[in-house]
Short mmCIF file of C-alpha atoms and ligand atoms in Angstrom, two decimals:
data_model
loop_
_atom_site.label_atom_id
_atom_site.label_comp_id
_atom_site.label_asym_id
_atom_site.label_seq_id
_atom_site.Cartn_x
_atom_site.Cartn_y
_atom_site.Cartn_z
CA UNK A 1 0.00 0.00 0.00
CA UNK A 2 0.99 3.38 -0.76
CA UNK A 3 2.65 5.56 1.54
CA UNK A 4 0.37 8.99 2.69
CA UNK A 5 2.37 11.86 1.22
CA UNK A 6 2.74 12.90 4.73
CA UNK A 7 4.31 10.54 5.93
CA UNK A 8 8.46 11.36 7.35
CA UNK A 9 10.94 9.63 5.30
CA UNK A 10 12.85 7.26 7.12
CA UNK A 11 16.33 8.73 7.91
CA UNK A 12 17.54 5.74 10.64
CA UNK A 13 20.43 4.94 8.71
CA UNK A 14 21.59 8.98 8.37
CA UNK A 15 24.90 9.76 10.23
CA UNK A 16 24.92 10.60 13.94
CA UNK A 17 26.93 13.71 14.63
CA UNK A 18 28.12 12.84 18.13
CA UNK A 19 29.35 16.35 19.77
CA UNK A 20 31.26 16.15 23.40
CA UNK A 21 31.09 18.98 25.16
CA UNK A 22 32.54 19.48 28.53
CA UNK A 23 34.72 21.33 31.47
CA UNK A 24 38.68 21.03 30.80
CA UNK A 25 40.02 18.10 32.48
CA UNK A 26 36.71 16.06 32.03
CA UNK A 27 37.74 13.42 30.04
CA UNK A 28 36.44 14.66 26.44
CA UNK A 29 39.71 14.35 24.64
CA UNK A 30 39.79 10.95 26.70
CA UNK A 31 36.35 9.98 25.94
CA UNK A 32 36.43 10.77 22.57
CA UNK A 33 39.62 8.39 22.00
CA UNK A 34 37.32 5.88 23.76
CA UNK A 35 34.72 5.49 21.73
CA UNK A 36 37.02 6.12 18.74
CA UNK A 37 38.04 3.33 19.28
CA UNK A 38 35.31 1.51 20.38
CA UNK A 39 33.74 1.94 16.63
CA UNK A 40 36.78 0.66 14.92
CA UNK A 41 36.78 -2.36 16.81
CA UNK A 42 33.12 -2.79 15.41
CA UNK A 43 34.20 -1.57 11.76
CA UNK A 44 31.93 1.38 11.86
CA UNK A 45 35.02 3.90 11.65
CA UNK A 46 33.56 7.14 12.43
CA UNK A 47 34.36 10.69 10.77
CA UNK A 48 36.54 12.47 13.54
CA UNK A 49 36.91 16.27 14.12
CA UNK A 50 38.66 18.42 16.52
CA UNK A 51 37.56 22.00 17.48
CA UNK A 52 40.22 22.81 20.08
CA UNK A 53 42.83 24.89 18.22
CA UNK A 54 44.64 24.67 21.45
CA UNK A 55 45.14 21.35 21.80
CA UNK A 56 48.68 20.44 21.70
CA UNK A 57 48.33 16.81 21.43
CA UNK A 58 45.34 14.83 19.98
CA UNK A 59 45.78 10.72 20.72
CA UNK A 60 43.48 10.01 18.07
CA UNK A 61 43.78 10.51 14.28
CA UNK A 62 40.95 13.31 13.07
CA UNK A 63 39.62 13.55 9.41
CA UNK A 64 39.23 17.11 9.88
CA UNK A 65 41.35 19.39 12.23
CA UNK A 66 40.76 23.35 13.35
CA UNK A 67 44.61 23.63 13.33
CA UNK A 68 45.09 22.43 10.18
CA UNK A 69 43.43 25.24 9.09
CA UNK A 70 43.88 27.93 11.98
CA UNK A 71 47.41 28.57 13.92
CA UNK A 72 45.86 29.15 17.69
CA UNK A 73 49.66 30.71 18.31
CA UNK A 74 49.49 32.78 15.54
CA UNK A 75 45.97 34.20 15.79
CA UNK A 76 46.79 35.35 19.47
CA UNK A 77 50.11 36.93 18.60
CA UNK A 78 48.46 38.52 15.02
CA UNK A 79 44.91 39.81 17.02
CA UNK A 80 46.67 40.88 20.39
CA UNK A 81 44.98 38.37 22.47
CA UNK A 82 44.72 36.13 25.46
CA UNK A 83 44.40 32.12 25.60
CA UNK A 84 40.16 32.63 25.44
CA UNK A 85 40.46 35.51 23.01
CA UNK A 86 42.76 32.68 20.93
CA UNK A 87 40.62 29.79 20.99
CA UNK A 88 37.29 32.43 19.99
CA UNK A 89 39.37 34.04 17.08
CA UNK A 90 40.06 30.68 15.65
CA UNK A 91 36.50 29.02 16.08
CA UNK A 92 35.52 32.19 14.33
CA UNK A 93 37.87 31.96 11.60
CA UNK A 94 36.65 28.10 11.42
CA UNK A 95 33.02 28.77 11.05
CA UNK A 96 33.65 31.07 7.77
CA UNK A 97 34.24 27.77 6.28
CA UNK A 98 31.47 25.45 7.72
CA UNK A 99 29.70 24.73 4.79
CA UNK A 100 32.58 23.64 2.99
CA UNK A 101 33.22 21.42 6.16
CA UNK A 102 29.14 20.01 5.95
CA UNK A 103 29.54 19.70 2.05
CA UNK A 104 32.56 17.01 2.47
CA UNK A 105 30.99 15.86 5.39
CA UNK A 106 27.95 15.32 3.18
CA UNK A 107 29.92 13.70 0.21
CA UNK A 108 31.58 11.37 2.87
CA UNK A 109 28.84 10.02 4.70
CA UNK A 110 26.95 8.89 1.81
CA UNK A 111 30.32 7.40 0.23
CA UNK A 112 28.89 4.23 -1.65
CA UNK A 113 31.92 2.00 -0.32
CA UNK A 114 32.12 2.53 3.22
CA UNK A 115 29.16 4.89 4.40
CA UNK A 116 30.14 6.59 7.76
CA UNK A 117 27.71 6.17 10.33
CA UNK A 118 29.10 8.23 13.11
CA UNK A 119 30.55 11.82 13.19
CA UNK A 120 32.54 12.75 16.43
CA UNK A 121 33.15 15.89 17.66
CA UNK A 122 35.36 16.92 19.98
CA UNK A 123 35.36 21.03 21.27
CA UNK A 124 37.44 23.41 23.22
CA UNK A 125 37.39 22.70 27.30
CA UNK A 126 36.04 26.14 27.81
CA UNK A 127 32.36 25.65 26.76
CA UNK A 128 31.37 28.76 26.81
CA UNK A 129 33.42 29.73 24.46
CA UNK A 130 32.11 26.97 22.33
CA UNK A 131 28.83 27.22 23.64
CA UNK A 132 27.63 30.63 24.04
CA UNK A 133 29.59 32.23 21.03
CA UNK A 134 28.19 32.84 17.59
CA UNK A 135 30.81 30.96 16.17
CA UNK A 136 29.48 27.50 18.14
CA UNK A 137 25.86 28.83 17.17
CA UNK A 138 27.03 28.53 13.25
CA UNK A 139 29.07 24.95 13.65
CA UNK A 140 26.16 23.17 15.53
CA UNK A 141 23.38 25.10 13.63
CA UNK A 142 24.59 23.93 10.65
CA UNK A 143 26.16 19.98 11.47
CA UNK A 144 22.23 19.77 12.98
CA UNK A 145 20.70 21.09 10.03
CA UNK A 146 22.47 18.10 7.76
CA UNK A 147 22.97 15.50 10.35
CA UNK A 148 21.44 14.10 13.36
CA UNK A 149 23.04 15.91 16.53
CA UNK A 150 23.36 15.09 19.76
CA UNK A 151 24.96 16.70 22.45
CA UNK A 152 27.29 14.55 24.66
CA UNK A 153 28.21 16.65 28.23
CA UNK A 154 31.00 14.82 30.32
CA UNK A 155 31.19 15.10 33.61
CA UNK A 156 34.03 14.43 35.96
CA UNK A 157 31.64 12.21 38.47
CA UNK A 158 34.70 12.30 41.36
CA UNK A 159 35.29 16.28 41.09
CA UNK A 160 30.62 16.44 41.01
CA UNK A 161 30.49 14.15 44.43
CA UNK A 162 29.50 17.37 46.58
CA UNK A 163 25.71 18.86 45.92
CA UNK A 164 27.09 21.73 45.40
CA UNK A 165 29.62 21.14 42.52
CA UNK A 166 26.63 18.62 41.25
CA UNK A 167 24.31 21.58 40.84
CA UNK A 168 26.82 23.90 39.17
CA UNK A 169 27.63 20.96 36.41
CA UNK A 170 23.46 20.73 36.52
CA UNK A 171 22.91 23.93 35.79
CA UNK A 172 25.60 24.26 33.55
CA UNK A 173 24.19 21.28 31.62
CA UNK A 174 20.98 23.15 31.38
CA UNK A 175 22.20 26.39 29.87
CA UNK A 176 24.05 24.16 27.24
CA UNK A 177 20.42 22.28 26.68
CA UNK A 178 18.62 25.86 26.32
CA UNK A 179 21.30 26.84 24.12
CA UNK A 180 21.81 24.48 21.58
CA UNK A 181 18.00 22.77 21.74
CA UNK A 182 19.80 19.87 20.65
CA UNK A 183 19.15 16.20 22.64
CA UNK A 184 21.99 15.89 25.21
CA UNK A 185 23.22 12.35 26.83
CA UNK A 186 24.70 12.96 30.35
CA UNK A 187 28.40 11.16 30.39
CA UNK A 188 29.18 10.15 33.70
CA UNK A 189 32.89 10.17 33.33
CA UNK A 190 35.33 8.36 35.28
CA UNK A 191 33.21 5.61 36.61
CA UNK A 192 36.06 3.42 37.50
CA UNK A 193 37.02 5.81 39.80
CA UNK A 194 33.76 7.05 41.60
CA UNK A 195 30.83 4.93 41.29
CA UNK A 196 28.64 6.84 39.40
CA UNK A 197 24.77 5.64 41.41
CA UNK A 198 24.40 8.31 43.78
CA UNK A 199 24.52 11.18 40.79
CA UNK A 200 21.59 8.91 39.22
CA UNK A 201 19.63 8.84 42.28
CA UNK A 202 20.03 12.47 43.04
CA UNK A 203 18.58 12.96 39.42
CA UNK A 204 15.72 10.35 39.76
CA UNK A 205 14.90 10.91 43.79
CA UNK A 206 14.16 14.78 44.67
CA UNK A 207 13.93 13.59 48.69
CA UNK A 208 17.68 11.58 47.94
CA UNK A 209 19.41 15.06 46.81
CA UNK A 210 17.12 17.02 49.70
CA UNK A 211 19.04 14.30 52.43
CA UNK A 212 22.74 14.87 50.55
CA UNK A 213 21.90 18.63 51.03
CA UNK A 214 20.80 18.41 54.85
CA UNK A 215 23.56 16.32 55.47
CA UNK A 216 26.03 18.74 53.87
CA UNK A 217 24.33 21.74 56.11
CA UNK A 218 24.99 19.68 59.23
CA UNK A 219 28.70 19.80 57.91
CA UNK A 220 28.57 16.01 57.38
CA UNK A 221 28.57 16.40 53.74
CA UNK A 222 32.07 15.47 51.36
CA UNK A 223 35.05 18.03 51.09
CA UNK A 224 36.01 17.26 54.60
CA UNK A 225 32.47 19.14 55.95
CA UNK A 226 33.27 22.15 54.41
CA UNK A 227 29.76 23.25 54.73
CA UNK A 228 29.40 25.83 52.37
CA UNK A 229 26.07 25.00 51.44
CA UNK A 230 25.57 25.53 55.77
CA UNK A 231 23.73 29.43 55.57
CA UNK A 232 20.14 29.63 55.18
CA UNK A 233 20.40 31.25 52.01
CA UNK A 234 22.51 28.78 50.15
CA UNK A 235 20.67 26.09 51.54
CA UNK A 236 17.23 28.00 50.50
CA UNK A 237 19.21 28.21 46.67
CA UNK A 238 19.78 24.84 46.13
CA UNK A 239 16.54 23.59 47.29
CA UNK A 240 15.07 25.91 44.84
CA UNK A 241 17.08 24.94 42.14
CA UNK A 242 16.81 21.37 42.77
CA UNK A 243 13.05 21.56 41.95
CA UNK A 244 13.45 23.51 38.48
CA UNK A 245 16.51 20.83 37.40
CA UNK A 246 13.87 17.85 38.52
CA UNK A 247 12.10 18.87 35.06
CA UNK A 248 15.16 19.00 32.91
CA UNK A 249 16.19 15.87 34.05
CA UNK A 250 13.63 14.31 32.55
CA UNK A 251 15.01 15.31 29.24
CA UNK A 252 18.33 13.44 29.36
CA UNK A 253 19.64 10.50 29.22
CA UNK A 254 22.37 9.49 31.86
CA UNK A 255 24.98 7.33 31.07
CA UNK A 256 27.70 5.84 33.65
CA UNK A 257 31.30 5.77 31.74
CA UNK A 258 34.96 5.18 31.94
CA UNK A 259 36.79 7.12 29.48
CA UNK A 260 39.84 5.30 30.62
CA UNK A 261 38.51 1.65 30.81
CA UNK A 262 35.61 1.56 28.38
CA UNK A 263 32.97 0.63 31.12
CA UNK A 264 29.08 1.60 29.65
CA UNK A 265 30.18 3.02 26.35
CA UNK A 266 28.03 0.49 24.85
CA UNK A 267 24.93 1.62 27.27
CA UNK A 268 26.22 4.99 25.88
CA UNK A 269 26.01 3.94 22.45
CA UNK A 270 22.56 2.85 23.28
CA UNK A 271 21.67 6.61 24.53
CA UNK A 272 22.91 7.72 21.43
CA UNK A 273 20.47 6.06 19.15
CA UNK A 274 17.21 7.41 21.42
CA UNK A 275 18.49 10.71 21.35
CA UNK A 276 18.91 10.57 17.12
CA UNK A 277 15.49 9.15 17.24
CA UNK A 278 14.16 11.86 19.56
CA UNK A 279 16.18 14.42 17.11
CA UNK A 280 14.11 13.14 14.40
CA UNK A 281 10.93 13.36 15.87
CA UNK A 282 11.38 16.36 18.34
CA UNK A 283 13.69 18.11 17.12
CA UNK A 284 14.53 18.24 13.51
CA UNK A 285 10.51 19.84 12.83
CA UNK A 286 11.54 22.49 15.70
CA UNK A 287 14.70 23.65 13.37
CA UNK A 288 13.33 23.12 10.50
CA UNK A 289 10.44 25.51 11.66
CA UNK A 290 12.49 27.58 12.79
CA UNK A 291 14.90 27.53 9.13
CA UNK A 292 11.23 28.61 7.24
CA UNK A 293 10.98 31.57 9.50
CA UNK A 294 14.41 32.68 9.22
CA UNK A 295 14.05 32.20 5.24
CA UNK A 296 10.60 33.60 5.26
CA UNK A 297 12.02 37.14 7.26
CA UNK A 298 15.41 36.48 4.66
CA UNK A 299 12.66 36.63 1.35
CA UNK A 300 10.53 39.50 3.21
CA UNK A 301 13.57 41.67 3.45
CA UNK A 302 15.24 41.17 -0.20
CA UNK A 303 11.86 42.05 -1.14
CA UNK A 304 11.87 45.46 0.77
CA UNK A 305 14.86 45.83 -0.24
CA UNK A 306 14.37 45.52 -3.91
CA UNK A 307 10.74 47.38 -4.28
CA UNK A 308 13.09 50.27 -2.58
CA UNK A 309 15.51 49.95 -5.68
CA UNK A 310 12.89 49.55 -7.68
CA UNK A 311 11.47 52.76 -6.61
CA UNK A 312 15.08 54.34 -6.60
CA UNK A 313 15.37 53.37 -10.15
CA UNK A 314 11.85 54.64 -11.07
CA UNK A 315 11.07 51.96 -13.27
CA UNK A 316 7.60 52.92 -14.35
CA UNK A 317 8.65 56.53 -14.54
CA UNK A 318 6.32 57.85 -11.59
CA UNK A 319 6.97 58.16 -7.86
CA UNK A 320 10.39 58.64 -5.99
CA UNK A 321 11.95 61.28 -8.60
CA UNK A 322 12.35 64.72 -7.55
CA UNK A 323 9.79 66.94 -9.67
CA UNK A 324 11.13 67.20 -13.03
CA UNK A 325 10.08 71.26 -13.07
CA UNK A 326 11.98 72.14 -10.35
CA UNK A 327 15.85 73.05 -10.97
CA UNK A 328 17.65 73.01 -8.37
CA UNK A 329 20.77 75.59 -9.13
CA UNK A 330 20.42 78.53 -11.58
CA UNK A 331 22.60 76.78 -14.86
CA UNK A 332 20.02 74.03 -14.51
CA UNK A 333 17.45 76.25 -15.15
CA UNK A 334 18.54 77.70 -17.85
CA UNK A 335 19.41 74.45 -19.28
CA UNK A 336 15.63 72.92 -19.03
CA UNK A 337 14.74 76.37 -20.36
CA UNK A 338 16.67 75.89 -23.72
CA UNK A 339 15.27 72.57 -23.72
CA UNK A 340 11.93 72.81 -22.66
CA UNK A 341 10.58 72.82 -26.50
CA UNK A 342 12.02 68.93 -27.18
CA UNK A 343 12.54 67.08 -23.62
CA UNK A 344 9.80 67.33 -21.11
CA UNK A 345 12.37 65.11 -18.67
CA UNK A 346 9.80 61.98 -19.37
CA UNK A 347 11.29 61.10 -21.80
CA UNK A 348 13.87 59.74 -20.24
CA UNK A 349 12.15 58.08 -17.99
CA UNK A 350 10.49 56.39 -21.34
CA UNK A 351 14.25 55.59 -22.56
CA UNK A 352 14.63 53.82 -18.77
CA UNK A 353 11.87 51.83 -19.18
CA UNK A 354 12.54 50.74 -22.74
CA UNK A 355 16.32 49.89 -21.49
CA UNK A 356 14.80 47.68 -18.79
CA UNK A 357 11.90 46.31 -21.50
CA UNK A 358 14.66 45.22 -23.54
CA UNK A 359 16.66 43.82 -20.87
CA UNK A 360 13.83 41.57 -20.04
CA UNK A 361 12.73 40.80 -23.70
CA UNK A 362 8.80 42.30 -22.98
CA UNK A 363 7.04 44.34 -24.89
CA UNK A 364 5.03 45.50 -21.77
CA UNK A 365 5.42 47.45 -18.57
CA UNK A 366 2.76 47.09 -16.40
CA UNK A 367 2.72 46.44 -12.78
CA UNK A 368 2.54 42.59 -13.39
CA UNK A 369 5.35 42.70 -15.10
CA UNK A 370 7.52 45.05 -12.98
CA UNK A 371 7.33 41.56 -10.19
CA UNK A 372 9.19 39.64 -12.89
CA UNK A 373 11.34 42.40 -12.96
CA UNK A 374 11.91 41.49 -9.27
CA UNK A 375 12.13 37.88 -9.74
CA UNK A 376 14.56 37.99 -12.52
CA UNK A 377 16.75 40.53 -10.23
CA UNK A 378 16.48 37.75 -7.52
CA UNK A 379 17.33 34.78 -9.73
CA UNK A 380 20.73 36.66 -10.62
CA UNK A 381 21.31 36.90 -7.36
CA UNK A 382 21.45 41.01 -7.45
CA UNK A 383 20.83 42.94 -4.60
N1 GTP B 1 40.19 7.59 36.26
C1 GTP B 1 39.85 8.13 35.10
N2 GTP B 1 40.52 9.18 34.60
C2 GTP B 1 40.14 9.70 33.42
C3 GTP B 1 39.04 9.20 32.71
N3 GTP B 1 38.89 9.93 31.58
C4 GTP B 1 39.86 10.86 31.61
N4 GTP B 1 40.61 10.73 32.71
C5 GTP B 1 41.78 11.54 33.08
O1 GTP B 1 41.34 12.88 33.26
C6 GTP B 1 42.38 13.77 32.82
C7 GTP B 1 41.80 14.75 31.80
O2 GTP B 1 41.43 14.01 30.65
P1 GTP B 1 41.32 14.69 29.20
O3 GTP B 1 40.74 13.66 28.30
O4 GTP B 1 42.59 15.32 28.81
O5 GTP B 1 40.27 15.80 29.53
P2 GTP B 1 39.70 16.97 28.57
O6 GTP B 1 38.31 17.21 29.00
O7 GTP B 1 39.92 16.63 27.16
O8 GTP B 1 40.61 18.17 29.00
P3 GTP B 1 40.88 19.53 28.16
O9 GTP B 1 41.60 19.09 26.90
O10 GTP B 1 41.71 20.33 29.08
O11 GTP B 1 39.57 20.15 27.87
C8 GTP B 1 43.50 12.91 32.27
O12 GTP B 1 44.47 12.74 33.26
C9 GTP B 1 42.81 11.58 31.99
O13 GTP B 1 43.69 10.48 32.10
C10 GTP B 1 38.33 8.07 33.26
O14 GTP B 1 37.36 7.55 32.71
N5 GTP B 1 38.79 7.59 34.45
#
């Protein structure tokens, strides 16, 4: 039976753009060797990138590398600036060529002989910079506008033990979630080292993370009782903020990993292909809505902006044009004086029009035609 027209083509076997995110000395760099390598072993080589430009060494061969194409050293001698100023400049300098990055991306993931089915990405350790810059805004807009995208945020489980340092990486998670409005996978890093449960429970049991808190205000808490989280006011904070995360939660998936070992990155593996599915259905609409409105407002202004030229140029010989009677300076004058008997000024509005008749091959100049006019300005791209 025939499909309804409707109906969303299936895209299951489209590449996964898998993009780690985290705080320096996480584990991304780590991570991302990890399940590197963990796709080799199963002969699904991925397509590897690296966004840090200030990276000195990368353990894991990338297809595409920011310093290949961007000296980090160089930009922050050449533009005056700091190590943050550095790594910005460069992800700038990156993004002008992003589409050439998506169009061999493109061409390389639907290779006939060996179709990639994974894209990894790894980014600078200062999110933010990453993150909240325009220059992150253009990578990820446009990797999620060609590929499924998920957002993979490690987090250094032994360094997050403390409810404190659990609701900054929280919160920090969130404002990465609000950002990008891509799916995210939480990567409970270093499992090996810190068993991961009690960050799970504090996610899935409010009245769990309300008893770490207490018992961190009695100064019984981790850090050696360093009750920061002791005064009424932080204490009032964090009970607050609990209750907002409790709904983000419920957006994520939470994984339990070892970078180091290569404990759960199959569970991981298994988050990943929810969180393409969930892109499909959840997502991709949302920026694909959001694409027509941008292109919509793009087509609204070129518009403007050519019925103002059209005006300008005073196709159809009436409007915009200062009065054809009045000179303006006394030589003028005398000049539509001498000429007053053969040139009433129209006509060269007339000889415009022809011009513009001629250009377009139409014997006609009517309003109806003036919007091809338009269209065949916008199909040679001018303006
Ligand atoms: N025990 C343990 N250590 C890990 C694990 N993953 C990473 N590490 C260690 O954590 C440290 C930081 O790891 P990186 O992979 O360099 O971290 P990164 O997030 O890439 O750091 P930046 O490049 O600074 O952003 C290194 O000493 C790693 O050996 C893990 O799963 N378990």
């Amino acid at each position: 039976m025939a499909e309804p027209a409707s109906t969303p083509k299936p895209t299951t076997n489209d590449p996964i753009a898998i993009v780690c995110v985290g705080m320096a000395g996480s584990g991304k760099t780590t991570f991302m060797q990890r399940i590197n390598a963990h796709l080799h072993a199963q002969s699904k080589p991925p397509y590897v990138i690296n966004l840090d430009p200030a990276v000195t060494k990368v353990p894991f061969q990338s297809n595409i590398d920011i310093r290949d194409s961007v000296n980090y050293q160089e930009v922050m001698a050449q533009y005056k600036l700091g190590p943050n100023g550095g790594i910005l400049t460069s992800l700038n300098l990156f993004a002008t060529k992003v589409d050439q990055v998506v169009n061999i991306l493109e061409k390389r993931t639907k290779g006939k002989v060996a179709p990639i089915e994974h894209i990894i990405v790894d980014t600078p350790g200062q999110i933010e910079v990453f993150v909240w810059s325009a220059s992150g805004d253009i990578i990820l807009g446009s990797l999620a506008s060609s590929f499924r995208t998920v957002i993979a945020y490690i987090i250094d489980t032994p360094r997050s033990t403390s409810t404190s340092t659990f609701m900054s990486n929280m919160l920090y998670a969130c404002s990465i979630l609000y950002k990008t409005k891509l799916p995210m996978i939480l990567v409970l890093n270093k499992a090996d080292a810190t068993d991961v449960s009690f960050a799970k429970e504090w996610m899935t049991d409010f009245e769990a993370f309300q008893a770490a808190l207490r018992e961190e205000e009695e100064g019984k808490g981790e850090e050696g009782g360093f009750a920061t989280q002791g005064s009424g006011y932080m204490g009032s904070l964090l009970h607050s903020m609990s209750l907002v995360l409790d709904e983000f939660y419920k957006h994520l998936s939470v994984v339990g990993v070892s970078a180091l070992t290569g404990q759960g990155v199959d569970e991981f593996f298994e988050a990943v292909q929810e969180k393409a599915v969930e892109f499909e259905k959840d997502y991709r609409p949302e920026l694909e809505r959001r694409k027509g409105e941008r292109d919509k407002l793009k087509a609204k202004i070129k518009e403007k902006e050519l019925g103002k030229m059209m005006a300008d140029m005073n196709v159809k010989g009436g409007g915009g044009r200062r009065k054809k009677d009045e000179a303006e300076t006394v030589s003028e004058a005398e000049e539509e004086d001498d000429n007053s008997d053969e040139d009433d000024g129209s006509d060269k509005d007339n000889d415009m029009s022809r011009r513009y008749q001629q250009a377009l091959g139409e014997d006609e100049m009517d309003t109806s035609k003036d919007m091809s006019f338009v269209k065949y300005l916008q199909s040679s791209n001018i303006g």
